[in-house]
Short mmCIF file of C-alpha atoms in Angstrom, two decimals:
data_model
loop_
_atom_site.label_atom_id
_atom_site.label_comp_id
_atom_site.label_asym_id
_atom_site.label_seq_id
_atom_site.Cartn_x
_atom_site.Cartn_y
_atom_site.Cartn_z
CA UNK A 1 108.50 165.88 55.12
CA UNK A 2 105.24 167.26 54.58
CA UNK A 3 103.32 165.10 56.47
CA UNK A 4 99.65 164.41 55.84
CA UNK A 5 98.35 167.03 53.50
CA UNK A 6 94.54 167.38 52.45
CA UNK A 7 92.81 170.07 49.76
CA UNK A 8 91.19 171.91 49.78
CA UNK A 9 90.97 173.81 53.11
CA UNK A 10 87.55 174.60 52.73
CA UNK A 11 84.67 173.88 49.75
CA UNK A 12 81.02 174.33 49.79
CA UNK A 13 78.91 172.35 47.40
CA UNK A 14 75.52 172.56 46.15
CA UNK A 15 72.77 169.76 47.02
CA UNK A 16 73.81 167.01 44.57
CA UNK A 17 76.90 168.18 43.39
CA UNK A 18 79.97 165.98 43.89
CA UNK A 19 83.39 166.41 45.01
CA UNK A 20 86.91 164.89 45.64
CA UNK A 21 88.70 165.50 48.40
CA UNK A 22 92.13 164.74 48.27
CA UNK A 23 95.24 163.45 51.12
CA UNK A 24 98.37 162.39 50.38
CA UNK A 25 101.46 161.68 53.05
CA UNK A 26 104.58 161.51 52.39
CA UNK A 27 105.73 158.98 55.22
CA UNK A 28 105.04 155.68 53.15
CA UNK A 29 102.63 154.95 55.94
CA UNK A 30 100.67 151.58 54.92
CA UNK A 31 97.37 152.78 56.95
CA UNK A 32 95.14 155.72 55.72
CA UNK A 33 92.05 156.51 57.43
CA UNK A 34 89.67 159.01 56.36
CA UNK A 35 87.24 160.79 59.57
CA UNK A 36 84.34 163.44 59.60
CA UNK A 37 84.16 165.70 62.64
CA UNK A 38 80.77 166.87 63.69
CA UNK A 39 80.17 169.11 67.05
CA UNK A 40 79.19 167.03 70.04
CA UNK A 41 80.01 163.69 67.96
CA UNK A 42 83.77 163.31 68.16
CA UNK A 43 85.86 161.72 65.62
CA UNK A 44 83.89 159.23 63.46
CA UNK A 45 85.60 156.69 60.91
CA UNK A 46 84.06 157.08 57.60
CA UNK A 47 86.98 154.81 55.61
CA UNK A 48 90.16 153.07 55.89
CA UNK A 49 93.36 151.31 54.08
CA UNK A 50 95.37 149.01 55.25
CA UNK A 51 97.79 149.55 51.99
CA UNK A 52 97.17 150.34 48.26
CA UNK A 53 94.46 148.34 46.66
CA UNK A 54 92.62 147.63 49.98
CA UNK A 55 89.74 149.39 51.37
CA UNK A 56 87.27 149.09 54.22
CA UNK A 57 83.99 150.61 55.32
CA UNK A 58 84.27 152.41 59.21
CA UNK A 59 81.39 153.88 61.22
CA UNK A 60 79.81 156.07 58.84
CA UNK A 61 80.55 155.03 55.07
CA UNK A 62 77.18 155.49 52.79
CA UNK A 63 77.41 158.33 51.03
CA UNK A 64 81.10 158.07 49.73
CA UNK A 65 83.66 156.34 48.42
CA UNK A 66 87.81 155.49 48.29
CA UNK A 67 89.59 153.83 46.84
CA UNK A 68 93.91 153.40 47.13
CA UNK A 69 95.91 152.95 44.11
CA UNK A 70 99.14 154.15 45.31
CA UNK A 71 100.50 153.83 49.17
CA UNK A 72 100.59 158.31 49.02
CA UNK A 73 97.26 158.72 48.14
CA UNK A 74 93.37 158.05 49.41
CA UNK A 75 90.85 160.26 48.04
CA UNK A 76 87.38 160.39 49.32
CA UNK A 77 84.79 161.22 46.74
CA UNK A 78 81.05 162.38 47.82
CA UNK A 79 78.86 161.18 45.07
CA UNK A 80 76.30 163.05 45.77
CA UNK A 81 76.09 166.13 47.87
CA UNK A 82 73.75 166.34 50.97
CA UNK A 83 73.00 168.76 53.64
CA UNK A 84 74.17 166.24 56.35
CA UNK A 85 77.66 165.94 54.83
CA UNK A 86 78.53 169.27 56.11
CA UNK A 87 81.23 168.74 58.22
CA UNK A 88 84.62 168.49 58.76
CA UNK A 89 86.64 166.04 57.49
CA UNK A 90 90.07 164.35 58.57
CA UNK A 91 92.72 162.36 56.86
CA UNK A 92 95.01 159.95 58.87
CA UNK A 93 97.82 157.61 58.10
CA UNK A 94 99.58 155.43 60.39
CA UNK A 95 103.00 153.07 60.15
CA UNK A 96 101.43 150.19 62.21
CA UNK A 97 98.53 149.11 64.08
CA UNK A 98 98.31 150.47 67.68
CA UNK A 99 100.55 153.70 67.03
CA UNK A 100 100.25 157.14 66.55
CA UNK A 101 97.92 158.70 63.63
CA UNK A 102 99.36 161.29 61.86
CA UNK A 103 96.49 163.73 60.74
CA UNK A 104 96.18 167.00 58.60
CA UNK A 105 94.83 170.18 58.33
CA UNK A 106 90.93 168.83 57.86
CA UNK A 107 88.48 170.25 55.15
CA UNK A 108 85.68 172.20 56.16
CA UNK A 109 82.81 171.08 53.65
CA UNK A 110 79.67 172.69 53.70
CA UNK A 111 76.90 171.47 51.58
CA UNK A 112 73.87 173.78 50.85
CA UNK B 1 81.33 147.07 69.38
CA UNK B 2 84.01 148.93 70.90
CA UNK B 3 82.58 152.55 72.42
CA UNK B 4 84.48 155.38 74.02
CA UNK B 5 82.92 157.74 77.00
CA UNK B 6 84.12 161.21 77.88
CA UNK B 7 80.97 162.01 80.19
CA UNK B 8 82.32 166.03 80.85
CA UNK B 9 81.48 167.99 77.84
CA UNK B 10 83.53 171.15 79.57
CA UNK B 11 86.37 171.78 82.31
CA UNK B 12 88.23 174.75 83.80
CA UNK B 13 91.34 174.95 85.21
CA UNK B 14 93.36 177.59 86.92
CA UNK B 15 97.32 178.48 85.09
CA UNK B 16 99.79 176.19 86.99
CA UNK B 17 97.35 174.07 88.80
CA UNK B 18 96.20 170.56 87.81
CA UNK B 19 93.55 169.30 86.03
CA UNK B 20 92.12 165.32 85.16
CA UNK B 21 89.98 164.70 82.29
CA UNK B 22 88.13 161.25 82.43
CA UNK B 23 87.51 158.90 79.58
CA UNK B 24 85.91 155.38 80.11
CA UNK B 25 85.76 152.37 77.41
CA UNK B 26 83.93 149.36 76.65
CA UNK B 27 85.42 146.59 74.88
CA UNK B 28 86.09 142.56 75.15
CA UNK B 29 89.27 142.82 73.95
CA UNK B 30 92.44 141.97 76.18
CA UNK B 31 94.99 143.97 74.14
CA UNK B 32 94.33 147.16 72.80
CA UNK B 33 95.65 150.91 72.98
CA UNK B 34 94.19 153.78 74.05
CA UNK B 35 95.32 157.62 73.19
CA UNK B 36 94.79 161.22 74.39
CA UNK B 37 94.75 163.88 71.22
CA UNK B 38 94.46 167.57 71.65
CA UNK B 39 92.80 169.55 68.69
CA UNK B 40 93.64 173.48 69.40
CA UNK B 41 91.20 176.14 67.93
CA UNK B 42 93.77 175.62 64.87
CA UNK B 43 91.83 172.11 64.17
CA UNK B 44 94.91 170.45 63.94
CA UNK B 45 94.95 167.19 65.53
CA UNK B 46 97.77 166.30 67.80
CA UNK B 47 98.87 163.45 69.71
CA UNK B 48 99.23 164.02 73.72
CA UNK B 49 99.87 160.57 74.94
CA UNK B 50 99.40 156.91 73.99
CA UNK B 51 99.07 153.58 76.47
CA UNK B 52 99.36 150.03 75.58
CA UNK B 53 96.79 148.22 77.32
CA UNK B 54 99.24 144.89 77.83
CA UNK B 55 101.64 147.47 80.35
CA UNK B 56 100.18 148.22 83.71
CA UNK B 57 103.29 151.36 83.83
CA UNK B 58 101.30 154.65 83.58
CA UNK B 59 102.39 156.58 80.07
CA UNK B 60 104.04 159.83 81.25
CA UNK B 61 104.92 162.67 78.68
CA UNK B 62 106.26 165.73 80.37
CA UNK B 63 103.40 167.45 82.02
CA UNK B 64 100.78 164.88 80.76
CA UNK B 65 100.31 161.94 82.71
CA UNK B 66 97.67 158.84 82.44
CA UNK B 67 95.99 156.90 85.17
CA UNK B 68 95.35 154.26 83.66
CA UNK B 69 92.34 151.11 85.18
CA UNK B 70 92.22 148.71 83.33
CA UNK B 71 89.80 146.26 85.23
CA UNK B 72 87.26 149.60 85.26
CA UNK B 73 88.15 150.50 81.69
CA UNK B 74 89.16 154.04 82.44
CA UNK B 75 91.91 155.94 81.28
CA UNK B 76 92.29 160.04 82.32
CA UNK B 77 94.69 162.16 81.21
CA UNK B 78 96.10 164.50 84.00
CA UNK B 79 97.75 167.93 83.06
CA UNK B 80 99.89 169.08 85.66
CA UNK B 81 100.97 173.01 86.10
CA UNK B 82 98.66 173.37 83.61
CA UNK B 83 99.51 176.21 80.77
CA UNK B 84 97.71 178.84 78.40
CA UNK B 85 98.45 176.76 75.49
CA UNK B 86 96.67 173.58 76.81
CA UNK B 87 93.28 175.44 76.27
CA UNK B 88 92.13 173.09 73.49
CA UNK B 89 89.53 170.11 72.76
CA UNK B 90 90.59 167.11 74.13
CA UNK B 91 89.65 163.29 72.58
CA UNK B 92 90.23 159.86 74.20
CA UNK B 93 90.76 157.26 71.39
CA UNK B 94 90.79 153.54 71.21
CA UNK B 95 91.86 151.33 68.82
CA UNK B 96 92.34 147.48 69.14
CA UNK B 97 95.81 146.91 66.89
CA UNK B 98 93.90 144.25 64.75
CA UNK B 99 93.58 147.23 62.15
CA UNK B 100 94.15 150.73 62.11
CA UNK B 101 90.62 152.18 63.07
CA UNK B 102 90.43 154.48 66.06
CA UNK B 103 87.42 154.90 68.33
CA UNK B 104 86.82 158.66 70.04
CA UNK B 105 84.97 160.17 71.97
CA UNK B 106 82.79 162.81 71.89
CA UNK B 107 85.69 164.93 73.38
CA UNK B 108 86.19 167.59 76.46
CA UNK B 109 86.77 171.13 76.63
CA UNK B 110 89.34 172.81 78.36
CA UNK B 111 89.76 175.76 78.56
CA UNK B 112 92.72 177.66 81.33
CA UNK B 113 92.18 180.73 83.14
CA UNK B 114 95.10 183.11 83.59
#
């Protein structure tokens, strides 16, 4: 299995521009989660799944958008670019409530 | 809203001795779970230890024990003969198991000294 894949690795954008990043698992895990990393600010929860078709705002959502049409895969799209977007960002995908998240590689995104 | 605390931004320890990072909670829930990750300078974000809040048993994992309060919310993660590889960034993590959305904190540093 290859787990929870995300691409690209890294991207930098222009002000404005817009983007898709991508994560897919392979573990038909119902939950999908999608978190930005910023230093001194932990983990925050920008969206989740809770299985294809369903979507939820987290912590920090304005700014972009999912949306789950099959159980593998839960883009994130940035609509449009800004300077505080730059960050890192985390995909996650779980088999149940209250258990491990499985999370990969992270995409450094920085926005200029 | 539920809110996770790691107060120490940095810690030390010495190979082979022991070392406790803290982590205090808030919430109003009586169920819940809580989780230690490690993220290693390769950003990858791993899983050290989970505790169900219903079990008062301590989660053990090799090396990595909890101690875990729950009448004080706390919950620290103790790293015993502590190794070169567990130089990494540490989170705490909370999540309620009414839906799949984790809480961290701001995370710790650790770093080991040889």
């Amino acid at each position: 299995n290859a787990g929870v894949t995300q691409t690209p690795k890294f991207q930098v954008l222009k002000t404005g521009q817009s983007m898709t990043l991508q994560c897919a698992q392979d573990m038909n895990h119902e939950y999908m989660s999608w978190y930005r990393q910023d230093p001194g600010m932990g983990l925050r929860l920008i969206h989740y799944s809770v299985g294809a078709g369903i979507t939820d705002q987290g912590e920090v959502p304005n700014g972009y958008n999912v949306s789950r049409s099959t159980t593998e895969d839960f883009p994130l799209r940035l609509l449009s670019a800004a300077p505080s977007q730059t960050s890192v960002y985390f995909c996650a995908s779980s088999l149940g409530l209250g258990v491990e998240q499985f999370f990969g590689p992270g995409t450094r995104l920085t926005v200029l | 809203a539920q809110t996770v605390t790691q107060s120490q931004p940095e810690m030390s320890v010495q190979e082979a001795e022991t070392v406790t990072l803290s982590c205090t909670y808030d919430t109003s829930e009586s169920d819940y779970y809580l989780f230690w990750y490690k993220q290693p300078p390769s950003r990858q974000m791993i899983l050290v230890i989970r505790q169900e809040a219903y079990k008062q048993q301590n989660a053990t994992e090799n090396r990595f024990s909890v101690n875990f309060q729950k009448a004080a919310k706390s919950f620290s993660l103790k790293i015993s003969d502590s190794q070169l590889g567990d130089a990494a960034m540490y989170f705490c993590a909370y999540n309620t198991g009414a839906n799949s959305k984790l809480t961290f904190g701001k995370g710790i540093t650790l770093s080991v000294r040889p």
